[in-house]
Coordinates of C-alpha atoms (C1' of nucleotides) in Angstrom, one line a residue:
Chain A
X164 CA -0.5 32.4 -37.3
X165 CA 2.5 30.7 -35.6
X166 CA 1.2 26.9 -34.9
X167 CA -2.4 27.1 -35.4
X168 CA -4.1 23.7 -34.9
X169 CA -1.0 21.7 -33.6
X170 CA -1.0 22.9 -29.6
X171 CA -4.1 24.5 -28.5
X172 CA -2.7 25.7 -25.5
X173 CA 0.4 27.3 -24.2
X174 CA 2.3 26.0 -21.7
X175 CA 3.4 22.2 -22.1
X176 CA 5.0 21.6 -18.9
X177 CA 1.7 22.9 -17.1
X178 CA -0.2 20.9 -18.9
X179 CA 1.6 17.5 -18.5
X180 CA 1.3 18.5 -14.6
X181 CA -2.4 19.0 -14.9
X182 CA -2.7 15.8 -16.7
X183 CA -0.4 13.8 -14.3
X184 CA -2.2 15.1 -11.3
X185 CA -5.6 13.9 -12.6
X186 CA -4.4 10.6 -13.9
X187 CA -2.1 9.8 -10.8
X188 CA -5.3 10.4 -8.5
X189 CA -7.7 8.4 -10.6
X190 CA -5.2 5.3 -11.4
X191 CA -2.3 5.7 -9.0
X192 CA 1.2 6.3 -9.8
X193 CA 2.4 2.7 -10.7
X194 CA -0.7 2.1 -13.0
X195 CA -0.5 5.5 -15.1
X196 CA 1.7 5.2 -17.8
X197 CA 3.8 8.0 -19.3
X198 CA 1.7 7.5 -22.4
X199 CA -1.8 7.9 -20.9
X200 CA -0.4 11.3 -19.3
X201 CA 0.8 12.6 -22.7
X202 CA -2.5 11.5 -24.5
X203 CA -4.4 13.1 -21.8
X204 CA -2.2 16.3 -22.1
X205 CA -2.2 16.3 -26.0
X206 CA 1.6 16.3 -26.0
X207 CA 4.4 13.8 -27.1
X208 CA 6.1 11.0 -25.0
X209 CA 9.3 12.9 -25.1
X210 CA 8.1 16.0 -23.6
X211 CA 7.9 14.4 -20.5
X212 CA 11.6 13.2 -20.2
X213 CA 12.5 16.7 -21.7
X214 CA 10.9 18.7 -18.8
X215 CA 11.0 16.6 -16.1
X216 CA 13.7 13.7 -16.8
X217 CA 11.7 10.6 -15.5
X218 CA 8.3 9.6 -14.4
X219 CA 9.7 9.7 -10.7
X220 CA 11.1 13.4 -11.1
X221 CA 7.5 14.3 -12.5
X222 CA 5.9 13.1 -9.3
X223 CA 8.3 15.1 -7.2
X224 CA 7.5 18.3 -9.2
X225 CA 3.8 17.4 -8.6
X226 CA 4.1 17.2 -5.1
X227 CA 6.2 20.1 -4.6
X228 CA 4.0 22.3 -6.3
X229 CA 1.1 21.8 -4.1
X230 CA 2.9 21.3 -0.7
X231 CA 4.9 24.3 -0.9
X232 CA 2.2 26.9 -0.9
X233 CA 0.0 24.9 1.6
X234 CA 2.6 24.9 4.1
X235 CA 3.4 28.5 3.5
X236 CA 0.0 29.5 4.4
X237 CA 0.6 27.2 7.3
X238 CA 3.4 29.5 8.7
X239 CA 1.9 32.5 7.7
X240 CA -1.4 31.5 10.0
X241 CA 1.1 30.4 12.9
X242 CA 2.9 33.9 12.5
X243 CA -0.5 35.8 12.7
X244 CA -1.8 33.8 15.8
X245 CA 1.7 34.4 17.6
X246 CA 1.5 38.1 16.6
X247 CA -2.0 38.3 17.8
X248 CA -1.5 36.5 21.1
X249 CA 1.6 39.1 21.8
X250 CA 3.8 37.0 24.2
X251 CA 1.2 34.7 25.2
X252 CA 0.4 31.2 23.7
X253 CA -2.1 31.1 21.0
X254 CA -5.4 29.3 22.1
X255 CA -5.2 25.5 21.3
X256 CA -8.3 25.4 19.1
X257 CA -6.9 28.1 16.8
X258 CA -3.6 26.2 16.7
X259 CA -5.2 23.0 15.5
X260 CA -7.5 25.2 12.7
X261 CA -4.5 26.8 11.4
X262 CA -3.0 23.6 11.0
X263 CA -5.3 21.7 9.3
X264 CA -7.1 24.0 7.3
X265 CA -4.5 25.0 4.6
X266 CA -5.0 21.3 3.7
X267 CA -8.3 21.5 2.9
X268 CA -7.9 24.7 0.8
X269 CA -5.1 23.1 -1.1
X270 CA -7.6 20.1 -1.9
X271 CA -10.4 22.3 -2.8
X272 CA -8.4 24.1 -5.2
X273 CA -7.0 21.0 -6.8
X274 CA -10.2 19.9 -7.9
X275 CA -13.2 22.2 -7.0
X276 CA -15.4 19.6 -8.6
X277 CA -15.2 16.8 -6.2
X278 CA -13.5 14.0 -4.4
X279 CA -11.4 12.1 -6.8
X280 CA -8.6 14.7 -5.9
X281 CA -8.4 13.5 -2.4
X282 CA -7.4 10.1 -3.8
X283 CA -4.1 11.9 -5.0
X284 CA -3.2 12.2 -1.3
X285 CA -4.1 8.4 -0.4
X286 CA -1.9 7.4 -3.7
X287 CA 1.1 9.4 -2.5
X288 CA 1.6 7.8 0.9
X289 CA 1.9 4.2 -0.9
X290 CA 4.6 4.9 -3.1
X291 CA 8.2 3.3 -2.0
X292 CA 9.1 4.4 1.4
X293 CA 12.3 5.9 0.3
X294 CA 10.6 8.7 -1.7
X295 CA 7.7 9.6 0.5
X296 CA 9.9 9.8 3.3
X297 CA 12.4 12.3 1.5
X298 CA 9.5 14.2 0.2
X299 CA 7.7 14.6 3.5
X300 CA 11.0 15.6 5.0
X301 CA 11.7 18.2 2.4
X302 CA 8.6 19.8 2.6
X303 CA 7.1 19.3 5.9
X304 CA 9.8 19.1 8.7
X305 CA 10.0 23.1 9.2
X306 CA 6.3 23.5 9.6
X307 CA 6.3 20.5 11.6
X308 CA 8.9 21.6 14.0
X309 CA 7.5 25.0 14.3
X310 CA 3.8 23.7 15.0
X311 CA 5.0 21.0 17.2
X312 CA 6.9 23.7 19.5
X313 CA 4.1 26.1 19.8
X314 CA 1.8 22.8 20.7
X315 CA 4.3 22.0 23.4
X316 CA 4.3 25.6 24.9
X317 CA 0.4 25.5 24.7
X318 CA 0.1 22.4 26.7
X319 CA 2.6 23.0 29.7
X320 CA 0.9 20.2 31.5
X321 CA 1.0 17.4 29.2
X322 CA 4.6 16.9 28.6
X323 CA 6.7 17.2 25.2
X324 CA 7.0 13.3 24.7
X325 CA 3.2 13.1 25.1
X326 CA 2.5 16.0 22.8
X327 CA 4.5 14.7 20.1
X328 CA 2.2 11.6 20.3
X329 CA -1.1 13.6 20.0
X330 CA 0.4 15.8 17.3
X331 CA 1.1 12.4 15.4
X332 CA -2.8 11.6 16.3
X333 CA -3.7 15.0 14.4
X334 CA -1.6 14.2 11.4
X335 CA -3.4 10.9 11.2
X336 CA -7.1 12.4 11.4
X337 CA -6.0 15.0 8.9
X338 CA -4.4 12.5 6.3
X339 CA -7.3 10.4 6.8
X340 CA -9.9 13.1 5.9
X341 CA -7.7 14.4 3.1
X342 CA -7.6 10.8 1.7
X343 CA -11.3 10.7 1.6
X344 CA -11.1 7.5 3.6
X345 CA -14.3 8.8 5.6
X346 CA -16.2 8.5 2.4
X347 CA -15.7 4.8 2.1
X348 CA -18.8 4.2 4.0
X349 CA -17.8 0.8 5.6
X350 CA -20.7 0.8 8.1
X351 CA -23.5 1.0 5.5
X352 CA -25.7 4.1 6.2
X353 CA -23.4 5.2 9.1
X354 CA -20.7 7.7 7.6
X355 CA -20.9 10.8 9.1
X356 CA -20.1 12.8 6.2
X357 CA -20.2 14.3 3.1
X358 CA -20.1 17.5 4.9
X359 CA -19.0 21.2 3.8
X360 CA -15.5 21.8 4.7
X361 CA -16.1 24.2 7.6
X362 CA -18.3 21.6 9.4
X363 CA -15.6 18.6 8.8
X364 CA -13.1 21.1 10.4
X365 CA -15.5 22.0 12.9
X366 CA -15.8 18.2 13.8
X367 CA -12.2 17.6 14.0
X368 CA -10.9 20.6 15.7
X369 CA -13.5 19.8 18.8
X370 CA -12.4 16.2 18.8
X371 CA -8.6 17.0 18.6
X372 CA -8.6 19.7 20.9
X373 CA -10.2 17.4 23.7
X374 CA -7.6 14.7 22.7
X375 CA -4.9 17.1 23.1
X376 CA -6.0 18.5 26.6
X377 CA -6.6 14.9 28.1
X378 CA -5.2 14.4 31.5
X379 CA -1.6 12.7 30.7
X380 CA -1.6 9.9 33.0
X381 CA 2.0 7.9 33.1
X382 CA 1.9 4.1 33.3
X383 CA 0.8 2.7 36.4
Chain B
X142 CA 11.8 -40.4 -0.6
X143 CA 9.2 -38.9 -2.8
X144 CA 10.2 -35.6 -4.2
X145 CA 13.7 -34.9 -2.3
X146 CA 15.2 -31.8 -3.4
X147 CA 12.6 -30.3 -5.8
X148 CA 10.3 -28.7 -3.0
X149 CA 11.5 -28.1 0.6
X150 CA 8.6 -27.7 2.2
X151 CA 4.8 -28.9 1.8
X152 CA 1.8 -26.5 1.0
X153 CA 2.5 -24.7 -2.2
X154 CA -0.5 -22.4 -1.5
X155 CA 0.8 -21.4 1.6
X156 CA 4.1 -20.6 0.4
X157 CA 2.8 -18.2 -2.1
X158 CA 0.6 -16.5 0.5
X159 CA 3.4 -15.8 2.8
X160 CA 5.7 -14.5 -0.4
X161 CA 3.1 -12.4 -1.6
X162 CA 2.2 -10.9 1.8
X163 CA 6.3 -10.2 2.3
X164 CA 6.9 -8.6 -1.1
X165 CA 3.4 -6.7 -1.1
X166 CA 4.5 -5.1 2.3
X167 CA 7.9 -4.0 0.9
X168 CA 7.2 -3.1 -2.7
X169 CA 3.6 -2.5 -3.1
X170 CA 0.7 -4.4 -5.1
X171 CA 1.3 -2.7 -8.5
X172 CA 5.4 -3.0 -8.2
X173 CA 5.3 -6.8 -7.2
X174 CA 5.6 -9.1 -9.9
X175 CA 4.1 -12.6 -10.0
X176 CA 7.8 -13.6 -11.1
X177 CA 9.0 -12.1 -8.0
X178 CA 6.3 -13.8 -5.8
X179 CA 6.9 -17.2 -7.3
X180 CA 10.9 -16.9 -7.0
X181 CA 10.5 -16.0 -3.4
X182 CA 8.2 -18.8 -2.5
X183 CA 10.2 -21.4 -4.7
X184 CA 7.4 -22.3 -6.7
X185 CA 6.6 -21.8 -10.6
X186 CA 5.0 -18.9 -12.2
X187 CA 2.0 -21.0 -13.3
X188 CA 1.0 -22.2 -9.6
X189 CA -0.2 -18.6 -8.8
X190 CA -2.8 -18.8 -11.4
X191 CA -3.7 -22.4 -10.5
X192 CA -4.3 -21.9 -6.9
X193 CA -5.7 -18.4 -7.1
X194 CA -6.7 -17.6 -10.5
X195 CA -5.2 -14.0 -11.0
X196 CA -3.2 -11.5 -9.1
X197 CA -6.0 -9.5 -7.9
X198 CA -7.5 -12.7 -6.4
X199 CA -4.6 -13.2 -4.7
X200 CA -4.8 -10.1 -3.1
X201 CA -8.4 -10.5 -1.7
X202 CA -7.3 -14.0 -0.4
X203 CA -4.3 -12.5 1.4
X204 CA -6.6 -9.7 2.8
X205 CA -9.5 -12.0 4.1
X206 CA -6.8 -14.4 5.7
X207 CA -5.8 -11.6 8.1
X208 CA -8.9 -9.6 8.5
X209 CA -11.2 -12.5 9.1
X210 CA -9.5 -13.4 12.5
X211 CA -8.6 -10.3 13.6
X212 CA -12.5 -9.1 13.3
X213 CA -13.7 -12.3 15.1
X214 CA -11.3 -11.4 18.1
X215 CA -12.7 -7.8 18.0
X216 CA -16.5 -9.2 18.1
X217 CA -15.5 -11.9 20.9
X218 CA -13.9 -9.1 23.0
X219 CA -16.9 -6.8 22.6
X220 CA -19.2 -9.7 23.8
X221 CA -16.9 -10.4 26.9
X222 CA -17.4 -6.7 27.7
X223 CA -21.0 -6.4 27.5
X224 CA -21.2 -9.7 29.3
X225 CA -19.0 -8.3 32.2
X226 CA -21.2 -5.1 32.4
X227 CA -24.1 -7.0 32.8
X228 CA -26.8 -4.9 30.9
X229 CA -25.1 -1.6 31.5
X230 CA -22.8 0.1 28.9
X231 CA -19.0 -0.9 29.0
X232 CA -16.5 1.7 29.9
X233 CA -15.3 3.7 26.9
X234 CA -11.7 3.0 27.4
X235 CA -12.4 -0.4 27.4
X236 CA -14.2 -0.2 24.4
X237 CA -11.6 1.6 22.5
X238 CA -9.0 -0.7 23.5
X239 CA -11.0 -4.0 22.3
X240 CA -11.2 -2.3 19.1
X241 CA -7.7 -1.2 18.3
X242 CA -5.9 -4.0 20.3
X243 CA -6.6 -6.9 17.7
X244 CA -5.2 -5.0 15.1
X245 CA -1.7 -4.7 16.9
X246 CA -2.0 -8.4 17.5
X247 CA -2.4 -9.1 14.2
X248 CA 0.2 -6.7 13.0
X249 CA 2.6 -8.7 15.4
X250 CA 1.9 -12.0 14.3
X251 CA 2.1 -10.8 10.8
X252 CA 6.0 -10.0 11.4
X253 CA 6.9 -10.7 14.6
X254 CA 10.4 -9.1 13.7
X255 CA 9.3 -5.7 13.0
X256 CA 8.0 -2.9 11.0
X257 CA 8.1 -3.9 7.3
X258 CA 4.6 -5.8 7.7
X259 CA 3.0 -2.4 8.6
X260 CA 3.7 -1.1 5.4
X261 CA 1.4 -3.8 4.2
X262 CA -1.5 -2.0 5.3
X263 CA -0.5 1.3 4.1
X264 CA -0.3 -0.3 0.5
X265 CA -3.7 -2.0 0.9
X266 CA -5.4 1.5 1.1
X267 CA -4.1 2.6 -2.0
X268 CA -5.4 0.3 -4.2
X269 CA -8.1 0.8 -6.8
X270 CA -11.0 2.2 -4.7
X271 CA -13.6 -0.3 -6.0
X272 CA -11.2 -3.2 -4.6
X273 CA -10.5 -1.6 -1.4
X274 CA -14.0 -0.5 -0.8
X275 CA -15.6 -4.1 -1.6
X276 CA -13.0 -5.6 0.7
X277 CA -13.5 -3.3 3.3
X278 CA -17.2 -3.7 3.3
X279 CA -16.9 -7.6 3.4
X280 CA -14.9 -8.1 6.5
X281 CA -15.7 -4.8 8.5
X282 CA -19.3 -3.8 8.3
X283 CA -20.5 -6.1 10.8
X284 CA -17.8 -5.4 13.5
X285 CA -18.2 -1.6 12.5
X286 CA -21.7 -1.3 12.9
X287 CA -21.8 -3.1 16.2
X288 CA -19.0 -1.1 18.0
X289 CA -20.5 2.1 16.5
X290 CA -23.8 0.9 18.2
X291 CA -22.0 0.2 21.3
X292 CA -20.0 3.8 21.6
X293 CA -23.2 5.5 20.6
X294 CA -24.9 3.7 23.7
X295 CA -21.8 4.7 26.0
X296 CA -21.9 8.4 24.9
X297 CA -25.7 9.3 25.5
X298 CA -24.5 13.3 25.6
X299 CA -23.2 13.4 22.4
X300 CA -25.4 12.3 19.8
X301 CA -25.4 9.8 17.0
X302 CA -23.9 11.7 14.2
X303 CA -21.0 13.2 16.3
X304 CA -20.3 9.8 17.7
X305 CA -19.9 8.6 14.0
X306 CA -17.3 11.0 13.2
X307 CA -15.4 10.7 16.2
X308 CA -15.5 6.9 15.1
X309 CA -14.0 7.7 12.2
X310 CA -11.4 9.5 13.8
X311 CA -10.4 6.6 15.9
X312 CA -10.1 4.5 12.5
X313 CA -7.8 7.4 11.6
X314 CA -5.8 6.9 14.1
X315 CA -5.5 3.4 14.0
X316 CA -4.7 3.1 10.4
X317 CA -2.2 5.6 10.7
X318 CA -0.4 3.5 13.3
X319 CA -0.7 0.4 12.0
X320 CA 0.4 1.6 8.5
X321 CA 3.7 2.9 10.4
X322 CA 3.4 6.3 9.4
X323 CA 4.3 7.5 12.8
X324 CA 7.8 6.3 12.2
X325 CA 8.7 8.5 9.2
X326 CA 10.4 11.0 11.4
X327 CA 9.1 13.8 9.6
X328 CA 10.2 16.4 12.2
X329 CA 13.7 15.1 13.1
X330 CA 14.3 13.9 16.4
X331 CA 10.7 14.7 17.3
X332 CA 9.1 11.1 16.6
X333 CA 7.1 9.7 19.7
X334 CA 7.9 6.3 18.9
X335 CA 9.3 3.6 18.3
X336 CA 7.5 2.5 21.2
X337 CA 6.3 -1.1 22.4
X338 CA 2.8 -2.1 21.6
X339 CA 1.3 -1.5 24.9
X340 CA 2.5 1.8 25.5
X341 CA 1.5 3.0 21.9
X342 CA -2.0 1.7 22.5
X343 CA -2.1 3.3 25.9
X344 CA -1.0 6.7 24.4
X345 CA -3.8 6.1 21.7
X346 CA -6.8 5.3 24.2
X347 CA -6.1 8.4 26.3
X348 CA -6.2 10.5 23.4
X349 CA -9.2 8.9 22.0
X350 CA -11.4 8.6 25.1
X351 CA -10.8 12.4 25.6
X352 CA -11.9 13.1 22.0
X353 CA -14.8 10.8 22.3
X354 CA -16.1 12.6 25.2
X355 CA -15.3 16.3 24.2
X356 CA -18.6 18.2 24.8
X357 CA -20.6 18.4 21.5
X358 CA -21.1 22.1 20.5
X359 CA -23.4 22.4 17.6
X360 CA -22.8 25.3 15.1
X361 CA -22.7 28.9 16.7
Chain C
dG252 C1' -0.8 -30.5 -9.3
dT253 C1' 3.4 -28.9 -11.0
dC254 C1' 6.5 -27.5 -14.2
dT255 C1' 8.9 -25.5 -19.4
dA256 C1' 8.1 -22.5 -22.8
dT257 C1' 6.1 -18.9 -25.1
dA258 C1' 2.6 -15.9 -26.3
dA259 C1' 1.0 -11.2 -26.5
dC260 C1' 1.3 -7.0 -24.8
dG261 C1' 2.8 -2.6 -22.7
dG262 C1' 5.9 0.1 -20.0
dG263 C1' 9.9 4.0 -19.8
dA264 C1' 13.4 5.6 -21.9
dT265 C1' 16.3 7.7 -25.7
dA266 C1' 18.1 9.1 -30.3
dG267 C1' 18.1 12.1 -33.8
dA268 C1' 15.5 14.6 -37.4
dC269 C1' 12.8 19.1 -37.3
Chain D
dG106 C1' 11.4 22.9 -27.5
dT107 C1' 8.7 19.3 -29.8
dC108 C1' 8.2 15.5 -32.7
dT109 C1' 8.6 10.2 -34.8
dA110 C1' 10.6 6.0 -34.5
dT111 C1' 12.5 2.4 -31.9
dC112 C1' 15.3 -0.2 -28.5
dC113 C1' 14.8 -3.0 -24.9
dC114 C1' 13.0 -4.7 -20.9
dG115 C1' 9.3 -7.0 -17.8
dT116 C1' 4.9 -8.0 -17.3
dT117 C1' 0.4 -11.5 -16.8
dA118 C1' -1.2 -15.2 -18.7
dT119 C1' -1.9 -19.5 -21.2
dA120 C1' -0.9 -24.2 -23.2
dG121 C1' 0.8 -28.4 -23.0
dA122 C1' 4.2 -31.9 -21.4
dC123 C1' 4.8 -34.7 -17.5

DNA sequence: GTCTATAACGGGATAGAC
DNA sequence: GTCTATCCCGTTATAGAC
């Protein structure tokens, strides 16, 4: 009998992260108080400062914990694809799916129950630019660069600058879906979803592949 | 000489709206204080409550002021297109451009100087879902329904449900660009922009049109 | 219709005991 | 490593003079 009823669980740090993830998703970063997090986690206010140092540092830890394995998976898939197509360029559809699928997997393990987790991503993008930009660069610049290079090789008729635009459009579609914005049902009764992940991915891949392959007409 | 140095300008209400727009864009809604707004506007704290009632009501007024004329322009363009193609369906590219261009025009008149205004849109989407959903529906459901119907007519080989997905993807690209996320430069040196508006629109229309026209293969 | 002054509250952070 | 207690600050909102 060490500390019987005081702490129900072991890792304080982990419990803080889990509670923060939940509340940031539900309420947003600015509206979530450290007090609320520590109540949810069943720990003390001071514990956050002890383990992380500040509220902002907590957000960073949270972000890195999810983004790192997700991007590792992205790179692994890309390596597999390049190995499989020995020397040649992987097929476009496979590239797109390799890029977007890990995000959906991450979302699922973030909250198997359903959609509130998707809010977490939407919330993130509205933090002060400085933080978002720094964290995004830290976690995504390597994967982004490698994929962009491969897309450019896969689309020799399009031109690097145009490919960069279209890569950006792919990111747009991905973040939109991850943030769950397609579930808002702006036009009543006309929402495409909710659909399961494989179907969502299939729709997106079809659309994006056609967009990437669009004939690249210059101005006039 | 009524009140010579006290108030430099006339409309207090208008000055509050302008100041709020600026600060919400720069700092986000939650991080912006009414104090900050009233200092920026050169008015008193109580004036906000007098003219709007609460901080949230101020956000609503702000949103409606921009969204309403923008969507009026969307509808006008759609009417023009349908009139021009007397009885037949307007060309897809023209439809897409009619849908996305008014947003860019709004962005420009919001802040002719440059990009900080785009943050305003990004910020908006991360407010509590309830508010965002209500405001979006209020302002966008009519335009959305009419455009979606026309897109469906323009793409008889695609199928209504698939068109709804692709319409959603178009909205994704649009919001991404409006929010200025393509300027973040995640992959160093590989950003497509900054480009002028006509060029941005041209790239988007090319990409989206091809996506909309993608052959619609069902599962398996 | 606009101001001053203040109420009533909750936030992040820290010091220091244990 | 974890707690209690507290500091200090900024917030929204309102009451009441002008």
